[in-house]
Amino acid sequence: MRRRTGLAVAGAVILAWGEWLNWRWSRALVGSSGGASEAVVVLGYRNPQSTANFVNRWRVRAGIRSTAAGGARGTRVIFSGGATSNQAAEAQLMADYAKSVLEFDGTVLLEDQSATTWENITNVIPLLEDVDRIKIASQPAHALKARAYLRRQRPDLAERLVRADDYRPGEWMVGKPLLALYGLWTLRGLKAEERKVSQSFRQELCQEL
């Protein structure tokens, strides 16, 4: 009985740890920039098949719901990702899914040459110059890495970063500990200041507690 209780407690702690890390990453390097126009950048995941895979389908949904969450006029959704095989580019597969399955009829732009996250950011920068708010949608650790890269490449544009709706409590709950472990590995190259949660979100956490 004690062993079962101990395992249950350990499992709950692991799940809570995964939730907390993903929550924290989703709120790092973002501010509260205002304005009438925004861009939501949806980062692609390697996709060797002819239709959007599970991860890319989820990222598209997160990107689309991020447009609704902001309520800004003049929103554009930018799908970013090149081809990883002889299939169409990730950006095209994600756009096809957004239009044909999710019936998204907003403004869509494609960046279909990138092979890495650094290239994702480099190649979408020209599409971000004239917007007031920038959201990057992916799994929280990956989105944070992309925001850090934007900060390194164009700190002026990074000032316009706001939070995307790519973290929700309980979503991917069982998988979040694994995502947290993978995230810690992928974010190992970030500096301490690139992991900081903004003061406004610290206040938000205090209110929630």
PDB file of C-alpha atoms in Angstrom:
ATOM      1  CA  MET A   1       0.000   0.000   0.000  1.00  0.00           C
ATOM      2  CA  ARG A   2       2.786   2.378   0.938  1.00  0.00           C
ATOM      3  CA  ARG A   3       4.622   1.500  -2.243  1.00  0.00           C
ATOM      4  CA  ARG A   4       1.559   2.310  -4.338  1.00  0.00           C
ATOM      5  CA  THR A   5       1.093   5.562  -2.499  1.00  0.00           C
ATOM      6  CA  GLY A   6       4.741   6.417  -3.023  1.00  0.00           C
ATOM      7  CA  LEU A   7       4.511   5.691  -6.743  1.00  0.00           C
ATOM      8  CA  ALA A   8       1.361   7.786  -7.023  1.00  0.00           C
ATOM      9  CA  VAL A   9       3.040  10.712  -5.262  1.00  0.00           C
ATOM     10  CA  ALA A  10       6.142  10.372  -7.435  1.00  0.00           C
ATOM     11  CA  GLY A  11       3.989  10.285 -10.558  1.00  0.00           C
ATOM     12  CA  ALA A  12       2.106  13.392  -9.482  1.00  0.00           C
ATOM     13  CA  VAL A  13       5.361  15.225  -8.771  1.00  0.00           C
ATOM     14  CA  ILE A  14       6.744  14.304 -12.199  1.00  0.00           C
ATOM     15  CA  LEU A  15       3.573  15.479 -13.941  1.00  0.00           C
ATOM     16  CA  ALA A  16       3.580  18.737 -11.961  1.00  0.00           C
ATOM     17  CA  TRP A  17       7.250  19.284 -12.828  1.00  0.00           C
ATOM     18  CA  GLY A  18       6.515  18.831 -16.533  1.00  0.00           C
ATOM     19  CA  GLU A  19       3.594  21.254 -16.340  1.00  0.00           C
ATOM     20  CA  TRP A  20       5.636  23.850 -14.471  1.00  0.00           C
ATOM     21  CA  LEU A  21       8.595  23.804 -16.840  1.00  0.00           C
ATOM     22  CA  ASN A  22       6.385  24.060 -19.931  1.00  0.00           C
ATOM     23  CA  TRP A  23       4.393  26.864 -18.287  1.00  0.00           C
ATOM     24  CA  ARG A  24       7.594  28.721 -17.491  1.00  0.00           C
ATOM     25  CA  TRP A  25       9.050  28.323 -20.985  1.00  0.00           C
ATOM     26  CA  SER A  26       5.838  29.590 -22.575  1.00  0.00           C
ATOM     27  CA  ARG A  27       6.208  32.836 -20.641  1.00  0.00           C
ATOM     28  CA  ALA A  28       9.923  33.513 -21.142  1.00  0.00           C
ATOM     29  CA  LEU A  29      11.164  36.258 -23.471  1.00  0.00           C
ATOM     30  CA  VAL A  30       7.691  37.655 -24.130  1.00  0.00           C
ATOM     31  CA  GLY A  31       6.173  40.996 -23.272  1.00  0.00           C
ATOM     32  CA  SER A  32       2.884  42.801 -23.640  1.00  0.00           C
ATOM     33  CA  SER A  33       3.407  44.746 -26.834  1.00  0.00           C
ATOM     34  CA  GLY A  34       0.231  46.262 -28.229  1.00  0.00           C
ATOM     35  CA  GLY A  35      -0.810  47.299 -31.715  1.00  0.00           C
ATOM     36  CA  ALA A  36      -3.309  46.537 -34.424  1.00  0.00           C
ATOM     37  CA  SER A  37      -1.315  44.018 -36.451  1.00  0.00           C
ATOM     38  CA  GLU A  38       0.310  40.753 -35.509  1.00  0.00           C
ATOM     39  CA  ALA A  39       2.065  37.759 -37.001  1.00  0.00           C
ATOM     40  CA  VAL A  40       1.842  34.213 -35.700  1.00  0.00           C
ATOM     41  CA  VAL A  41       4.848  32.134 -36.757  1.00  0.00           C
ATOM     42  CA  VAL A  42       4.153  28.391 -36.714  1.00  0.00           C
ATOM     43  CA  LEU A  43       7.359  26.348 -36.724  1.00  0.00           C
ATOM     44  CA  GLY A  44       7.404  23.085 -38.624  1.00  0.00           C
ATOM     45  CA  TYR A  45       8.583  19.681 -37.460  1.00  0.00           C
ATOM     46  CA  ARG A  46      10.296  17.128 -39.703  1.00  0.00           C
ATOM     47  CA  ASN A  47       7.576  15.685 -41.904  1.00  0.00           C
ATOM     48  CA  PRO A  48       8.632  12.935 -44.377  1.00  0.00           C
ATOM     49  CA  GLN A  49       5.054  12.005 -45.273  1.00  0.00           C
ATOM     50  CA  SER A  50       2.695  13.637 -47.768  1.00  0.00           C
ATOM     51  CA  THR A  51       0.342  15.126 -45.176  1.00  0.00           C
ATOM     52  CA  ALA A  52       0.956  17.006 -41.949  1.00  0.00           C
ATOM     53  CA  ASN A  53       2.014  14.649 -39.172  1.00  0.00           C
ATOM     54  CA  PHE A  54       0.679  14.611 -35.610  1.00  0.00           C
ATOM     55  CA  VAL A  55       3.157  17.159 -34.259  1.00  0.00           C
ATOM     56  CA  ASN A  56       2.634  19.580 -37.133  1.00  0.00           C
ATOM     57  CA  ARG A  57      -1.143  19.245 -36.884  1.00  0.00           C
ATOM     58  CA  TRP A  58      -0.974  20.206 -33.226  1.00  0.00           C
ATOM     59  CA  ARG A  59       1.329  23.143 -33.969  1.00  0.00           C
ATOM     60  CA  VAL A  60      -1.083  24.395 -36.615  1.00  0.00           C
ATOM     61  CA  ARG A  61      -3.966  24.225 -34.155  1.00  0.00           C
ATOM     62  CA  ALA A  62      -1.900  26.092 -31.564  1.00  0.00           C
ATOM     63  CA  GLY A  63      -1.040  28.743 -34.130  1.00  0.00           C
ATOM     64  CA  ILE A  64      -4.625  29.201 -35.278  1.00  0.00           C
ATOM     65  CA  ARG A  65      -5.984  29.479 -31.743  1.00  0.00           C
ATOM     66  CA  SER A  66      -3.241  32.019 -31.015  1.00  0.00           C
ATOM     67  CA  THR A  67      -4.808  34.335 -33.568  1.00  0.00           C
ATOM     68  CA  ALA A  68      -8.154  34.164 -31.799  1.00  0.00           C
ATOM     69  CA  ALA A  69      -6.584  34.622 -28.374  1.00  0.00           C
ATOM     70  CA  GLY A  70      -4.968  37.937 -29.329  1.00  0.00           C
ATOM     71  CA  GLY A  71      -8.016  39.481 -30.927  1.00  0.00           C
ATOM     72  CA  ALA A  72      -5.846  41.731 -33.092  1.00  0.00           C
ATOM     73  CA  ARG A  73      -6.846  42.939 -36.511  1.00  0.00           C
ATOM     74  CA  GLY A  74      -4.586  42.330 -39.478  1.00  0.00           C
ATOM     75  CA  THR A  75      -3.230  39.005 -38.257  1.00  0.00           C
ATOM     76  CA  ARG A  76      -1.092  36.916 -40.577  1.00  0.00           C
ATOM     77  CA  VAL A  77      -0.113  33.308 -39.967  1.00  0.00           C
ATOM     78  CA  ILE A  78       3.341  32.360 -41.200  1.00  0.00           C
ATOM     79  CA  PHE A  79       4.071  28.665 -41.635  1.00  0.00           C
ATOM     80  CA  SER A  80       7.808  28.044 -41.579  1.00  0.00           C
ATOM     81  CA  GLY A  81       9.672  24.895 -42.594  1.00  0.00           C
ATOM     82  CA  GLY A  82      11.329  23.405 -45.641  1.00  0.00           C
ATOM     83  CA  ALA A  83      11.157  19.924 -47.121  1.00  0.00           C
ATOM     84  CA  THR A  84      12.868  17.118 -45.208  1.00  0.00           C
ATOM     85  CA  SER A  85      12.488  14.570 -48.020  1.00  0.00           C
ATOM     86  CA  ASN A  86      10.984  14.429 -51.492  1.00  0.00           C
ATOM     87  CA  GLN A  87       7.618  15.483 -50.053  1.00  0.00           C
ATOM     88  CA  ALA A  88       6.279  19.027 -50.009  1.00  0.00           C
ATOM     89  CA  ALA A  89       7.755  21.553 -47.579  1.00  0.00           C
ATOM     90  CA  GLU A  90       6.557  21.470 -43.984  1.00  0.00           C
ATOM     91  CA  ALA A  91       5.173  24.983 -44.438  1.00  0.00           C
ATOM     92  CA  GLN A  92       2.970  23.871 -47.343  1.00  0.00           C
ATOM     93  CA  LEU A  93       1.712  20.768 -45.537  1.00  0.00           C
ATOM     94  CA  MET A  94       0.789  22.834 -42.481  1.00  0.00           C
ATOM     95  CA  ALA A  95      -0.960  25.449 -44.602  1.00  0.00           C
ATOM     96  CA  ASP A  96      -2.923  22.748 -46.411  1.00  0.00           C
ATOM     97  CA  TYR A  97      -4.053  21.319 -43.076  1.00  0.00           C
ATOM     98  CA  ALA A  98      -5.042  24.759 -41.768  1.00  0.00           C
ATOM     99  CA  LYS A  99      -7.153  25.508 -44.827  1.00  0.00           C
ATOM    100  CA  SER A 100      -8.657  22.134 -45.710  1.00  0.00           C
ATOM    101  CA  VAL A 101      -9.220  20.649 -42.247  1.00  0.00           C
ATOM    102  CA  LEU A 102      -9.417  23.600 -39.868  1.00  0.00           C
ATOM    103  CA  GLU A 103     -11.054  25.784 -42.531  1.00  0.00           C
ATOM    104  CA  PHE A 104      -8.844  28.727 -41.660  1.00  0.00           C
ATOM    105  CA  ASP A 105      -9.543  31.562 -44.085  1.00  0.00           C
ATOM    106  CA  GLY A 106      -7.194  34.210 -42.729  1.00  0.00           C
ATOM    107  CA  THR A 107      -4.001  35.548 -44.255  1.00  0.00           C
ATOM    108  CA  VAL A 108      -1.381  32.814 -44.691  1.00  0.00           C
ATOM    109  CA  LEU A 109       2.256  33.243 -45.695  1.00  0.00           C
ATOM    110  CA  LEU A 110       4.775  30.473 -46.353  1.00  0.00           C
ATOM    111  CA  GLU A 111       8.473  30.276 -45.577  1.00  0.00           C
ATOM    112  CA  ASP A 112       9.500  26.981 -47.159  1.00  0.00           C
ATOM    113  CA  GLN A 113      13.304  26.980 -47.214  1.00  0.00           C
ATOM    114  CA  SER A 114      14.322  26.472 -43.575  1.00  0.00           C
ATOM    115  CA  ALA A 115      15.993  23.319 -42.300  1.00  0.00           C
ATOM    116  CA  THR A 116      16.808  24.459 -38.727  1.00  0.00           C
ATOM    117  CA  THR A 117      15.232  26.671 -36.074  1.00  0.00           C
ATOM    118  CA  TRP A 118      17.897  29.314 -36.654  1.00  0.00           C
ATOM    119  CA  GLU A 119      16.991  29.350 -40.338  1.00  0.00           C
ATOM    120  CA  ASN A 120      13.290  29.509 -39.469  1.00  0.00           C
ATOM    121  CA  ILE A 121      13.901  32.795 -37.692  1.00  0.00           C
ATOM    122  CA  THR A 122      16.348  34.169 -40.254  1.00  0.00           C
ATOM    123  CA  ASN A 123      13.939  33.522 -43.101  1.00  0.00           C
ATOM    124  CA  VAL A 124      10.761  34.856 -41.482  1.00  0.00           C
ATOM    125  CA  ILE A 125      12.316  38.152 -40.363  1.00  0.00           C
ATOM    126  CA  PRO A 126      11.395  39.947 -43.637  1.00  0.00           C
ATOM    127  CA  LEU A 127       7.767  38.929 -43.000  1.00  0.00           C
ATOM    128  CA  LEU A 128       7.800  40.439 -39.504  1.00  0.00           C
ATOM    129  CA  GLU A 129       9.168  43.905 -40.139  1.00  0.00           C
ATOM    130  CA  ASP A 130       5.805  45.685 -40.361  1.00  0.00           C
ATOM    131  CA  VAL A 131       3.796  44.036 -37.573  1.00  0.00           C
ATOM    132  CA  ASP A 132       3.264  45.292 -34.038  1.00  0.00           C
ATOM    133  CA  ARG A 133       3.082  41.947 -32.255  1.00  0.00           C
ATOM    134  CA  ILE A 134       4.883  38.663 -32.902  1.00  0.00           C
ATOM    135  CA  LYS A 135       3.856  35.227 -31.616  1.00  0.00           C
ATOM    136  CA  ILE A 136       5.833  32.042 -32.149  1.00  0.00           C
ATOM    137  CA  ALA A 137       3.855  28.803 -31.851  1.00  0.00           C
ATOM    138  CA  SER A 138       5.401  25.411 -31.183  1.00  0.00           C
ATOM    139  CA  GLN A 139       6.031  23.219 -28.162  1.00  0.00           C
ATOM    140  CA  PRO A 140       7.015  25.677 -25.374  1.00  0.00           C
ATOM    141  CA  ALA A 141      10.724  24.796 -25.256  1.00  0.00           C
ATOM    142  CA  HIS A 142      11.056  24.995 -29.034  1.00  0.00           C
ATOM    143  CA  ALA A 143       9.159  28.290 -29.183  1.00  0.00           C
ATOM    144  CA  LEU A 144      11.421  29.723 -26.469  1.00  0.00           C
ATOM    145  CA  LYS A 145      14.498  28.673 -28.425  1.00  0.00           C
ATOM    146  CA  ALA A 146      13.101  30.442 -31.494  1.00  0.00           C
ATOM    147  CA  ARG A 147      12.356  33.600 -29.474  1.00  0.00           C
ATOM    148  CA  ALA A 148      15.927  33.565 -28.165  1.00  0.00           C
ATOM    149  CA  TYR A 149      17.200  33.294 -31.728  1.00  0.00           C
ATOM    150  CA  LEU A 150      15.057  36.260 -32.784  1.00  0.00           C
ATOM    151  CA  ARG A 151      16.476  38.197 -29.865  1.00  0.00           C
ATOM    152  CA  ARG A 152      20.001  37.402 -31.028  1.00  0.00           C
ATOM    153  CA  GLN A 153      19.359  38.215 -34.673  1.00  0.00           C
ATOM    154  CA  ARG A 154      16.999  41.174 -34.345  1.00  0.00           C
ATOM    155  CA  PRO A 155      16.608  42.493 -30.784  1.00  0.00           C
ATOM    156  CA  ASP A 156      14.377  45.286 -32.061  1.00  0.00           C
ATOM    157  CA  LEU A 157      11.840  42.786 -33.389  1.00  0.00           C
ATOM    158  CA  ALA A 158      12.166  40.670 -30.246  1.00  0.00           C
ATOM    159  CA  GLU A 159      10.725  43.598 -28.314  1.00  0.00           C
ATOM    160  CA  ARG A 160       7.437  42.863 -30.094  1.00  0.00           C
ATOM    161  CA  LEU A 161       7.200  39.250 -28.914  1.00  0.00           C
ATOM    162  CA  VAL A 162       4.040  38.284 -27.038  1.00  0.00           C
ATOM    163  CA  ARG A 163       2.846  34.915 -25.811  1.00  0.00           C
ATOM    164  CA  ALA A 164       1.234  32.449 -28.211  1.00  0.00           C
ATOM    165  CA  ASP A 165      -1.501  30.094 -27.064  1.00  0.00           C
ATOM    166  CA  ASP A 166       0.760  27.043 -27.239  1.00  0.00           C
ATOM    167  CA  TYR A 167       0.584  26.110 -23.562  1.00  0.00           C
ATOM    168  CA  ARG A 168      -2.613  25.001 -21.849  1.00  0.00           C
ATOM    169  CA  PRO A 169      -2.788  23.273 -18.462  1.00  0.00           C
ATOM    170  CA  GLY A 170      -3.421  19.567 -18.837  1.00  0.00           C
ATOM    171  CA  GLU A 171      -2.764  19.469 -22.581  1.00  0.00           C
ATOM    172  CA  TRP A 172      -0.170  16.804 -23.427  1.00  0.00           C
ATOM    173  CA  MET A 173      -0.103  16.149 -19.660  1.00  0.00           C
ATOM    174  CA  VAL A 174       1.324  12.624 -19.809  1.00  0.00           C
ATOM    175  CA  GLY A 175       3.874  13.682 -22.405  1.00  0.00           C
ATOM    176  CA  LYS A 176       4.952  16.920 -20.729  1.00  0.00           C
ATOM    177  CA  PRO A 177       7.616  15.332 -18.516  1.00  0.00           C
ATOM    178  CA  LEU A 178       9.244  13.890 -21.635  1.00  0.00           C
ATOM    179  CA  LEU A 179       8.873  17.221 -23.405  1.00  0.00           C
ATOM    180  CA  ALA A 180      10.451  18.866 -20.365  1.00  0.00           C
ATOM    181  CA  LEU A 181      13.441  16.524 -20.439  1.00  0.00           C
ATOM    182  CA  TYR A 182      13.901  17.044 -24.163  1.00  0.00           C
ATOM    183  CA  GLY A 183      13.441  20.775 -23.690  1.00  0.00           C
ATOM    184  CA  LEU A 184      16.177  20.941 -21.064  1.00  0.00           C
ATOM    185  CA  TRP A 185      18.517  19.271 -23.540  1.00  0.00           C
ATOM    186  CA  THR A 186      17.598  21.502 -26.479  1.00  0.00           C
ATOM    187  CA  LEU A 187      17.783  24.702 -24.404  1.00  0.00           C
ATOM    188  CA  ARG A 188      21.176  23.942 -22.871  1.00  0.00           C
ATOM    189  CA  GLY A 189      22.818  26.528 -25.152  1.00  0.00           C
ATOM    190  CA  LEU A 190      20.627  29.415 -24.014  1.00  0.00           C
ATOM    191  CA  LYS A 191      21.982  32.014 -21.625  1.00  0.00           C
ATOM    192  CA  ALA A 192      20.388  32.622 -18.234  1.00  0.00           C
ATOM    193  CA  GLU A 193      18.844  35.917 -19.351  1.00  0.00           C
ATOM    194  CA  GLU A 194      17.240  34.136 -22.301  1.00  0.00           C
ATOM    195  CA  ARG A 195      15.250  31.921 -19.957  1.00  0.00           C
ATOM    196  CA  LYS A 196      13.801  34.675 -17.796  1.00  0.00           C
ATOM    197  CA  VAL A 197      10.086  34.965 -17.203  1.00  0.00           C
ATOM    198  CA  SER A 198       8.878  38.559 -17.509  1.00  0.00           C
ATOM    199  CA  GLN A 199       7.820  40.426 -14.380  1.00  0.00           C
ATOM    200  CA  SER A 200       4.196  40.568 -15.541  1.00  0.00           C
ATOM    201  CA  PHE A 201       4.045  36.768 -15.718  1.00  0.00           C
ATOM    202  CA  ARG A 202       5.728  36.462 -12.311  1.00  0.00           C
ATOM    203  CA  GLN A 203       2.892  38.573 -10.933  1.00  0.00           C
ATOM    204  CA  GLU A 204       0.413  36.356 -12.773  1.00  0.00           C
ATOM    205  CA  LEU A 205       1.869  33.276 -11.089  1.00  0.00           C
ATOM    206  CA  CYS A 206       1.639  34.907  -7.657  1.00  0.00           C
ATOM    207  CA  GLN A 207      -2.008  35.693  -8.288  1.00  0.00           C
ATOM    208  CA  GLU A 208      -2.697  32.106  -9.351  1.00  0.00           C
ATOM    209  CA  LEU A 209      -1.051  30.821  -6.175  1.00  0.00           C
TER     210      LEU A 209
END
